[in-house]
Tab-separated table of C-alpha atoms in Angstrom:
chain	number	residue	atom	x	y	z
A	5	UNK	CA	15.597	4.246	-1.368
A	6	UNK	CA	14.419	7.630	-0.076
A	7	UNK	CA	16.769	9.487	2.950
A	8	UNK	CA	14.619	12.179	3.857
A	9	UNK	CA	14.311	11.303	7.446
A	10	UNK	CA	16.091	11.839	10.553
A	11	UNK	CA	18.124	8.807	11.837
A	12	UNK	CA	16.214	6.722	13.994
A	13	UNK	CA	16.951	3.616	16.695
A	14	UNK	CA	15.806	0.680	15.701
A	15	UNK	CA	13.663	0.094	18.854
A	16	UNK	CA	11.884	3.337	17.198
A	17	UNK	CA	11.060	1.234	14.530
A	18	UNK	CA	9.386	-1.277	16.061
A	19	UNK	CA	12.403	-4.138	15.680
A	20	UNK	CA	14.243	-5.782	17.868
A	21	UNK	CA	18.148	-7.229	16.833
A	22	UNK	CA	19.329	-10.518	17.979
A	23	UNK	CA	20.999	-9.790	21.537
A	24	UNK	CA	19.112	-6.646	21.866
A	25	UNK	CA	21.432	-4.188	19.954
A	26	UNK	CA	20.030	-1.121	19.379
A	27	UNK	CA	21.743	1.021	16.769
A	28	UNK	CA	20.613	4.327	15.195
A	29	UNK	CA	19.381	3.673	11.172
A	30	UNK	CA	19.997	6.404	9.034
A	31	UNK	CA	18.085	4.811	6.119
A	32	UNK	CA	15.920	1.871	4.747
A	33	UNK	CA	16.942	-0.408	1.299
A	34	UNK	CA	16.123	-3.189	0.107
A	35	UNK	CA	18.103	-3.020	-2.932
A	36	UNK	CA	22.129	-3.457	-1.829
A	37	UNK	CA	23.326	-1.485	-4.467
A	38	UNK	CA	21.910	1.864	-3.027
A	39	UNK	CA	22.589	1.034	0.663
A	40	UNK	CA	24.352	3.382	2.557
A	41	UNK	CA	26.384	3.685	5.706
A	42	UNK	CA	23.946	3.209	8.535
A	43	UNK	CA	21.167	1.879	6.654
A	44	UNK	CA	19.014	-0.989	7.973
A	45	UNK	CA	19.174	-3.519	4.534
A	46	UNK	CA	15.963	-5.225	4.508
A	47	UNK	CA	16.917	-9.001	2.725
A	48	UNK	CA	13.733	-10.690	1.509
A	49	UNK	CA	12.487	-13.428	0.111
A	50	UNK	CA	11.956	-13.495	-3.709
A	51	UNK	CA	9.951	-15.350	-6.234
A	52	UNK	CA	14.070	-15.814	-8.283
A	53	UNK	CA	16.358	-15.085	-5.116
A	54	UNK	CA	16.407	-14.454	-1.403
A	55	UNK	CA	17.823	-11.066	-1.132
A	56	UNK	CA	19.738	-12.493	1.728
A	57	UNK	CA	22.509	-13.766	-1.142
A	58	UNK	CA	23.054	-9.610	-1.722
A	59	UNK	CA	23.964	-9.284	2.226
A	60	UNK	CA	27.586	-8.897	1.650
A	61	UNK	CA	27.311	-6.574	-0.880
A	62	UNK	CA	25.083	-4.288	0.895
A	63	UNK	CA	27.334	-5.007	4.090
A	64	UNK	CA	30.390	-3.960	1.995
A	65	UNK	CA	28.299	-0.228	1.586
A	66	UNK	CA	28.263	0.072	5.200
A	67	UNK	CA	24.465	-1.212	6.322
A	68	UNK	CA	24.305	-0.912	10.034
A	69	UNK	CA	21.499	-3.964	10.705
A	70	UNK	CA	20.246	-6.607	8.282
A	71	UNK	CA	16.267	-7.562	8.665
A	72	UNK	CA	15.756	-10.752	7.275
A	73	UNK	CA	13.639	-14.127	7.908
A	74	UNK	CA	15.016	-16.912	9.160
A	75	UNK	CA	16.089	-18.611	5.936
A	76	UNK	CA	17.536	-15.847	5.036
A	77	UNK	CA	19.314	-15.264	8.673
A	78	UNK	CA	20.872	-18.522	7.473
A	79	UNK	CA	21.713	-17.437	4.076
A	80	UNK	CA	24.002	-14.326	5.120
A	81	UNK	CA	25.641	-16.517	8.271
A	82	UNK	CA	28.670	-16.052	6.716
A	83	UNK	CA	28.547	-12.555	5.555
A	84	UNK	CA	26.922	-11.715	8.750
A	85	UNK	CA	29.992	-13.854	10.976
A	86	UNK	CA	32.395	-11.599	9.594
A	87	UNK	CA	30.746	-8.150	10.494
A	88	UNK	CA	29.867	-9.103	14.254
A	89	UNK	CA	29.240	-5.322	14.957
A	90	UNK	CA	26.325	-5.577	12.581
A	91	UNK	CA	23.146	-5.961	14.396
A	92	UNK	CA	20.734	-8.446	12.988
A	93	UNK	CA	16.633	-8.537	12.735
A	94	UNK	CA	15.001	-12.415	12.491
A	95	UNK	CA	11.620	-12.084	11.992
A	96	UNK	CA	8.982	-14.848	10.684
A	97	UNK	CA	7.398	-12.187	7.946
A	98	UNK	CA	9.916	-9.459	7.220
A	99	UNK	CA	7.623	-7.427	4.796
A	100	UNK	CA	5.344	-6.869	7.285
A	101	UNK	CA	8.269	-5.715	9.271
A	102	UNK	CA	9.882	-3.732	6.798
A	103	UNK	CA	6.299	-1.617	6.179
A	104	UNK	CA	5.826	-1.228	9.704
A	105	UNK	CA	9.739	0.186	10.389
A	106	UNK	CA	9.088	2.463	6.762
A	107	UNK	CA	6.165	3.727	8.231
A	108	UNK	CA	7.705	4.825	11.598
A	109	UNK	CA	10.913	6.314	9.825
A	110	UNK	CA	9.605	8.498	7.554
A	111	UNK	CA	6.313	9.840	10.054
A	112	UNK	CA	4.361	11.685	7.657
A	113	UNK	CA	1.156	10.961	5.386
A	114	UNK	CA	-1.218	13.206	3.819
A	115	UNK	CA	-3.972	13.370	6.322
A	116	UNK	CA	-6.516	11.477	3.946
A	117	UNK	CA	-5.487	8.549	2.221
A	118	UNK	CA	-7.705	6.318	0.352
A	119	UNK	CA	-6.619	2.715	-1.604
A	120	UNK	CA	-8.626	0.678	-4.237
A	121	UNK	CA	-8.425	-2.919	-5.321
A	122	UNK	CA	-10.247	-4.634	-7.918
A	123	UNK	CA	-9.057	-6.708	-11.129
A	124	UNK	CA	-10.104	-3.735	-13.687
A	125	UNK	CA	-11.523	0.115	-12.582
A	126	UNK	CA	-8.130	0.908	-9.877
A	127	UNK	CA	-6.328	3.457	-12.076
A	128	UNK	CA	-9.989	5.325	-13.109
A	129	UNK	CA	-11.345	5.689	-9.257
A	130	UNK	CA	-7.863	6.427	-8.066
A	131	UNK	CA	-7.794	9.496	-10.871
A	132	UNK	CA	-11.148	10.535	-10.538
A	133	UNK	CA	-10.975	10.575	-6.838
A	134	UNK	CA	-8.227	12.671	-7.199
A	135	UNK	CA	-10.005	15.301	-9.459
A	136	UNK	CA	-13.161	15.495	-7.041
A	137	UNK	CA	-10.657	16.469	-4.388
A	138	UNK	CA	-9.327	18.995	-6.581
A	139	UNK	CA	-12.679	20.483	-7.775
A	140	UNK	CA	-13.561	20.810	-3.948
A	141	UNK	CA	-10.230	22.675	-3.153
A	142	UNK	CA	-7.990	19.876	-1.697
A	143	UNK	CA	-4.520	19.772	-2.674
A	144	UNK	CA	-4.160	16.085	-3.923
A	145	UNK	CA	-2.511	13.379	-5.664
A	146	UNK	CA	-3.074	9.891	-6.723
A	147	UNK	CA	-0.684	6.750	-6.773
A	148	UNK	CA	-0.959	4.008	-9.321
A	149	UNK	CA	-0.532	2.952	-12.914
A	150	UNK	CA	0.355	5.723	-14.527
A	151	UNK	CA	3.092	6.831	-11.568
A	152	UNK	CA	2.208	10.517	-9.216
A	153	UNK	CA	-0.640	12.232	-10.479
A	154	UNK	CA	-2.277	15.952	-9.523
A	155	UNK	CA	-0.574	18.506	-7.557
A	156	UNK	CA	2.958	16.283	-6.453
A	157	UNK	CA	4.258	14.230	-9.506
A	158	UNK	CA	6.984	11.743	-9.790
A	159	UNK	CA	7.386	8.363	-11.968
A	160	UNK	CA	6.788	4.903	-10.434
A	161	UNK	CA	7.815	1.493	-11.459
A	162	UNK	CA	4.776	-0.085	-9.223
A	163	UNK	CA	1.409	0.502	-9.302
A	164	UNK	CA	1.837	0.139	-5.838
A	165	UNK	CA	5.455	1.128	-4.856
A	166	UNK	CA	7.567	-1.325	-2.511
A	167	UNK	CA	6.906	-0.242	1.649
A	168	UNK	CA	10.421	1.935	1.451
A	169	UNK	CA	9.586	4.153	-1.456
A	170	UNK	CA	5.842	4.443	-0.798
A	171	UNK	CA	6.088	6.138	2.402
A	172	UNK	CA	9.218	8.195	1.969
A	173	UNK	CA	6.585	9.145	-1.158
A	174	UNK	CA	3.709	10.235	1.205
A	175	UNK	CA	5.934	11.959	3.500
A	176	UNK	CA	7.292	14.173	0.815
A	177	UNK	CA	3.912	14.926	-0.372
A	178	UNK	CA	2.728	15.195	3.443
A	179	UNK	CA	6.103	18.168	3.666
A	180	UNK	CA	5.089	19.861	0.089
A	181	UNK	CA	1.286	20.348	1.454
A	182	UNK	CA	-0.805	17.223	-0.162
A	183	UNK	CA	-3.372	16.640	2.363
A	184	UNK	CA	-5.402	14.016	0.291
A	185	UNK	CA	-3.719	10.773	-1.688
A	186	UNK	CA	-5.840	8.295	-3.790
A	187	UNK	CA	-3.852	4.995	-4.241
A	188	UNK	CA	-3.879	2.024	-6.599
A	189	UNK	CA	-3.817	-1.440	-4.533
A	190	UNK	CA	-2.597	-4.232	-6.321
A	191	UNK	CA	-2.716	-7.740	-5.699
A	192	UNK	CA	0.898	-8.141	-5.648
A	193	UNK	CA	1.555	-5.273	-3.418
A	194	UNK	CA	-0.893	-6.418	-0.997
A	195	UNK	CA	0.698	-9.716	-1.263
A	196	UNK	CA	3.782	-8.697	-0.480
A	197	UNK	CA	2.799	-6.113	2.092
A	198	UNK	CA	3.924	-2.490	0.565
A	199	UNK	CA	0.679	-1.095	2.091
A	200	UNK	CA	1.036	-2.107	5.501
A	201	UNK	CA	1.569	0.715	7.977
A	202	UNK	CA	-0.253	3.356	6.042
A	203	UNK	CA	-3.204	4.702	7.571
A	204	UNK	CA	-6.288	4.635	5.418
A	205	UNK	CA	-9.544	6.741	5.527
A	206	UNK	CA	-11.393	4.466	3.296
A	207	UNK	CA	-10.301	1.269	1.258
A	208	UNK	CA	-12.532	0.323	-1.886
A	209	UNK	CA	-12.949	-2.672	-4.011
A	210	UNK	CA	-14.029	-2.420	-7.902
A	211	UNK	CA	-14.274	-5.830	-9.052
A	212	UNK	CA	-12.619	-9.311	-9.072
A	213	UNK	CA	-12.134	-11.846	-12.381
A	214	UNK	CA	-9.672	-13.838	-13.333
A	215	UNK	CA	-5.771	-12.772	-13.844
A	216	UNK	CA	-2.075	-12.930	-11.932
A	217	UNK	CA	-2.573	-16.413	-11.508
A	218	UNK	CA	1.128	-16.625	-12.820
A	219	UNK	CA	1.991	-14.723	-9.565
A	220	UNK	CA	-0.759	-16.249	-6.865
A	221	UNK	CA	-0.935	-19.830	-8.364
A	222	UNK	CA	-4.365	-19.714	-7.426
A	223	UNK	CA	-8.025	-17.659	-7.666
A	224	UNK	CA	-8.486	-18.284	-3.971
A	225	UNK	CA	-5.155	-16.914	-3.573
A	226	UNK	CA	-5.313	-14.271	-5.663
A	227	UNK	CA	-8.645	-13.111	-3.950
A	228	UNK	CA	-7.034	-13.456	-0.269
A	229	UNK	CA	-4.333	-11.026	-1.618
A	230	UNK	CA	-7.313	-8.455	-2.330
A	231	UNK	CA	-9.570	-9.169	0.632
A	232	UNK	CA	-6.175	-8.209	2.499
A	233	UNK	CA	-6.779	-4.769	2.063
A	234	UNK	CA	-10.061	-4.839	4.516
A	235	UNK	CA	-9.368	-7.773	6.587
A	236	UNK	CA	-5.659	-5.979	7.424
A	237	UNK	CA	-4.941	-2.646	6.027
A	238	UNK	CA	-7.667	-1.253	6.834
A	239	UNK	CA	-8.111	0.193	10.033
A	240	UNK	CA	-10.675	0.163	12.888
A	241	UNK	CA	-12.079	3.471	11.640
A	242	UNK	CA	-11.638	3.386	8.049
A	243	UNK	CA	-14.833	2.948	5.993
A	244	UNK	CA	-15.392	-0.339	3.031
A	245	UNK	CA	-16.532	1.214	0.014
A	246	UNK	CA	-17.954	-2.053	-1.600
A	247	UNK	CA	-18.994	-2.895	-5.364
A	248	UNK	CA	-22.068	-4.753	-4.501
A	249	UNK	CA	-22.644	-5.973	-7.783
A	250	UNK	CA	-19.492	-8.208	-7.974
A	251	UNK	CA	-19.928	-11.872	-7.132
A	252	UNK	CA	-16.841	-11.438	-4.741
A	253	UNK	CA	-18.828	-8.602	-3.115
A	254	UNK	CA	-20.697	-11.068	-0.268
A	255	UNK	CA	-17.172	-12.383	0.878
A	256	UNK	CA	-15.633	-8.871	1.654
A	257	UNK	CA	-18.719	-7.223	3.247
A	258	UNK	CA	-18.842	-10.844	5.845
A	259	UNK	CA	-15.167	-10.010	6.119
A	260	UNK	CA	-15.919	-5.836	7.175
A	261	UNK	CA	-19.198	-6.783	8.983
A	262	UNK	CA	-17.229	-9.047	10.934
A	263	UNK	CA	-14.372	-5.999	11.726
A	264	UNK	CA	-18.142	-3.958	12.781
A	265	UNK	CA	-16.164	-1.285	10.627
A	266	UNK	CA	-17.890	1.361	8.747
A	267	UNK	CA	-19.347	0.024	5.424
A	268	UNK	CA	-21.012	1.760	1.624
A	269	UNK	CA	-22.047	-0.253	-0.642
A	270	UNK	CA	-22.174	0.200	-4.117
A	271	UNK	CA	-24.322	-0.759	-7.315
A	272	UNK	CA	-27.535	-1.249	-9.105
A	273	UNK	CA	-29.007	-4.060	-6.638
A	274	UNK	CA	-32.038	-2.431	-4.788
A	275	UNK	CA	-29.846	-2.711	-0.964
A	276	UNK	CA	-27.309	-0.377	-2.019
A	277	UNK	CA	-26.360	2.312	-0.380
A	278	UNK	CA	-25.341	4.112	-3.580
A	279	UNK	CA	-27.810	2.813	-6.447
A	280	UNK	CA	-27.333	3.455	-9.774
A	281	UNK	CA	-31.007	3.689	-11.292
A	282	UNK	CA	-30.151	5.346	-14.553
A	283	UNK	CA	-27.509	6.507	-17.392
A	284	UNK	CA	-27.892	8.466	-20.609
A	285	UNK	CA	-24.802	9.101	-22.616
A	286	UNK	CA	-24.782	12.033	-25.672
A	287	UNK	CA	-21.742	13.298	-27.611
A	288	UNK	CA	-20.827	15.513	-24.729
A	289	UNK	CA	-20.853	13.689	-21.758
A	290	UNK	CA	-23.611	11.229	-19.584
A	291	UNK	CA	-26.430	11.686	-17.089
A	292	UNK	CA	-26.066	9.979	-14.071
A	293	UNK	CA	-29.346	9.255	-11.847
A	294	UNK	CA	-28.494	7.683	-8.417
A	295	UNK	CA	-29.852	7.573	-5.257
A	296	UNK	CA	-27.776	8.291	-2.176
A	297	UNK	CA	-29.505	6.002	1.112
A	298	UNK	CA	-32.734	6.451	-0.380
A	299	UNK	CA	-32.707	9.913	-1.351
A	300	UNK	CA	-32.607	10.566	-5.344
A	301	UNK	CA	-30.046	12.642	-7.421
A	302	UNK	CA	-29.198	13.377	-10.785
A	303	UNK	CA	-25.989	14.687	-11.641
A	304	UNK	CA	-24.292	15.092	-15.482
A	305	UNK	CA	-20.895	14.854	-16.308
A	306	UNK	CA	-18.884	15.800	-19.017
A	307	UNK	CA	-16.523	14.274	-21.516
C-alpha cells in the first residue's frame, strides 16, 4: 500500500460502482489490515482464501468502495448490507481491474520500461540492462529478484510486485528522476496480472523449461502465463526481443507476428537478428563475436 497520490474518482480509474456511485479514492489495498479511510479495498480471489472474507475488516478501517468479482460480491453481502454508503465494483476479472485503476492513480512511470520472462536468465538481463543504461548515462533501476537495484533502491517481497505496489514503485522512481526501469516478469505475476497497465518499450523472453507447475497445474498453462507478456502487456509499439534458440521461441514470434509489432530475435541460428558466432573466455573476462542484421562485431567484456 503506497499513498503518494492525489485522491482520485473512481470513474478516473476506469471503474464503475454498482448504481453508478462515484466517490473520490484516496488510496488502493489489497491487504485490509493497511486500508485506510477512503481507500478503494481491492478483494480477490486466492489460491487459500477469497479476500472478500477480509471485507469487514477492511470496511471497519474506513474503505470507501470494495472491487471484487462476483463470488466475492457474494462473499461480503453481508458486510457490504450493513455499510450501504459503501460503493461497490463487480467485475468478471478484478486483477485486471485493479492494475488498470493502480496505473491511473499513481500516473507516473519512468519513460522507458522494459520486462523479461523466461524460466532461468530474468534477474541477469534485468541487471545487466540496468548497468548498460548506466554506462550510457541514464539514470536507472531494475525490478526483480533481488528487490530495487541501481540509482532508486528499496526491498521487494515479489520478483514482480502485486499491481498496487509496483506502480506507486515506478511513480516514485518516475518523481526522484529514473527515466529507465528493467523489470523481472514472472509467471505468477503475469498470471495474476501485476503488470497490466504499465507501459512497456520492449518485453523479452529468455527461455522456457519446466517449473511452477505447483502454481499453473500445467506446462501449457504455465507457458500461456509467459506468452501473456507479448500477446497482452505488451503494447502496439513495444518491440519482442525473442530467444530464438528456445523451442518455445516459434510460438511467441506467431503470437508478435500476428500483433505486426516490432520484433529482434536472438541466438546462434543463422536467421537471427542478433547472432552469436563466437565466445572466448580467459581469467579476466570473455570475447564476444556477434553480428548485428548482418553486420559483424566483436566486443570483450570483463569479469
Amino acid at each position: 500500500m503506497i499513498d503518494s497520490a492525489p485522491s482520485k474518482a473512481l470513474s478516473a480509474l476506469g471503474l464503475t460502482a454498482q448504481g453508478g456511485r462515484d466517490v473520490e479514492v484516496t488510496g488502493l489495498s489489497v491487504d485490509s489490515r493497511k486500508t485506510r479511510p477512503g481507500h478503494l479495498f481491492a478483494a480477490l480471489p486466492g489460491s487459500r482464501a477469497h479476500g472478500a472474507a477480509f471485507v469487514e475488516d477492511a470496511l471497519r478501517l474506513g474503505a470507501a468502495a470494495v472491487l471484487t468479482d462476483p463470488a466475492g460480491a457474494e462473499i461480503a453481502r453481508p458486510a457490504l448490507a450493513e455499510h450501504p454508503h459503501v460503493a461497490q465494483v463487480i467485475v468478471e476479472d478484478p486483477r485486471a481491474a485493479l492494475a488498470s485503476a493502480a496505473a491511473l492513480f499513481f500516473g507516473a512511470q519512468p519513460r522507458v520500461a522494459v520486462a523479461v520472462t523466461g524460466t532461468n536468465g530474468k534477474t541477469s538481463v534485468a541487471t545487466f540492462t540496468r548497468q548498460i543504461w548506466e554506462r550510457l548515462g541514464e539514470a536507472a533501476a531494475n525490478i526483480g529478484t533481488t528487490g530495487v537495484e541501481g540509482a532508486f533502491s528499496a526491498p521487494s517481497s515479489h520478483t514482480t510486485p502485486e499491481p498496487v505496489t509496483l506502480h506507486g514503485l515506478l511513480a516514485e522512481m518516475a518523481g526522484h528522476g529514473i527515466t529507465h526501469v528493467a523489470m523481472e516478469a514472472s509467471s505468477h505475476g503475469l498470471a495474476q496480472r501485476r503488470l497490466d497497465g504499465v507501459h512497456l518499450t520492449a518485453a523479452g523472453f529468455t527461455s522456457f523449461s519446466q517449473d511452477h507447475l505447483d502454481y499453473h497445474e500445467s506446462f501449457e498453462a504455465y507457458f500461456e502465463a509467459k506468452a501473456g507478456l507479448f500477446s497482452r502487456v505488451l503494447p502496439d509499439d513495444g518491440v519482442a526481443v525473442i530467444h530464438a534458440d528456445d523451442a518455445k521461441a516459434p510460438a511467441l514470434v506467431e503470437i508478435v507476428e500476428g500483433r505486426d509489432i516490432g520484433l529482434i530475435t536472438v541466438g546462434r541460428g543463422a536467421g537471427c537478428d542478433l547472432r552469436i558466432t563466437g565466445q572466448r573466455f580467459s581469467a579476466t573476462g570473455q570475447e564476444l563475436r556477434f553480428t548485428w542484421r548482418g553486420n559483424p562485431r566483436l566486443v570483450r567484456l570483463g569479469l
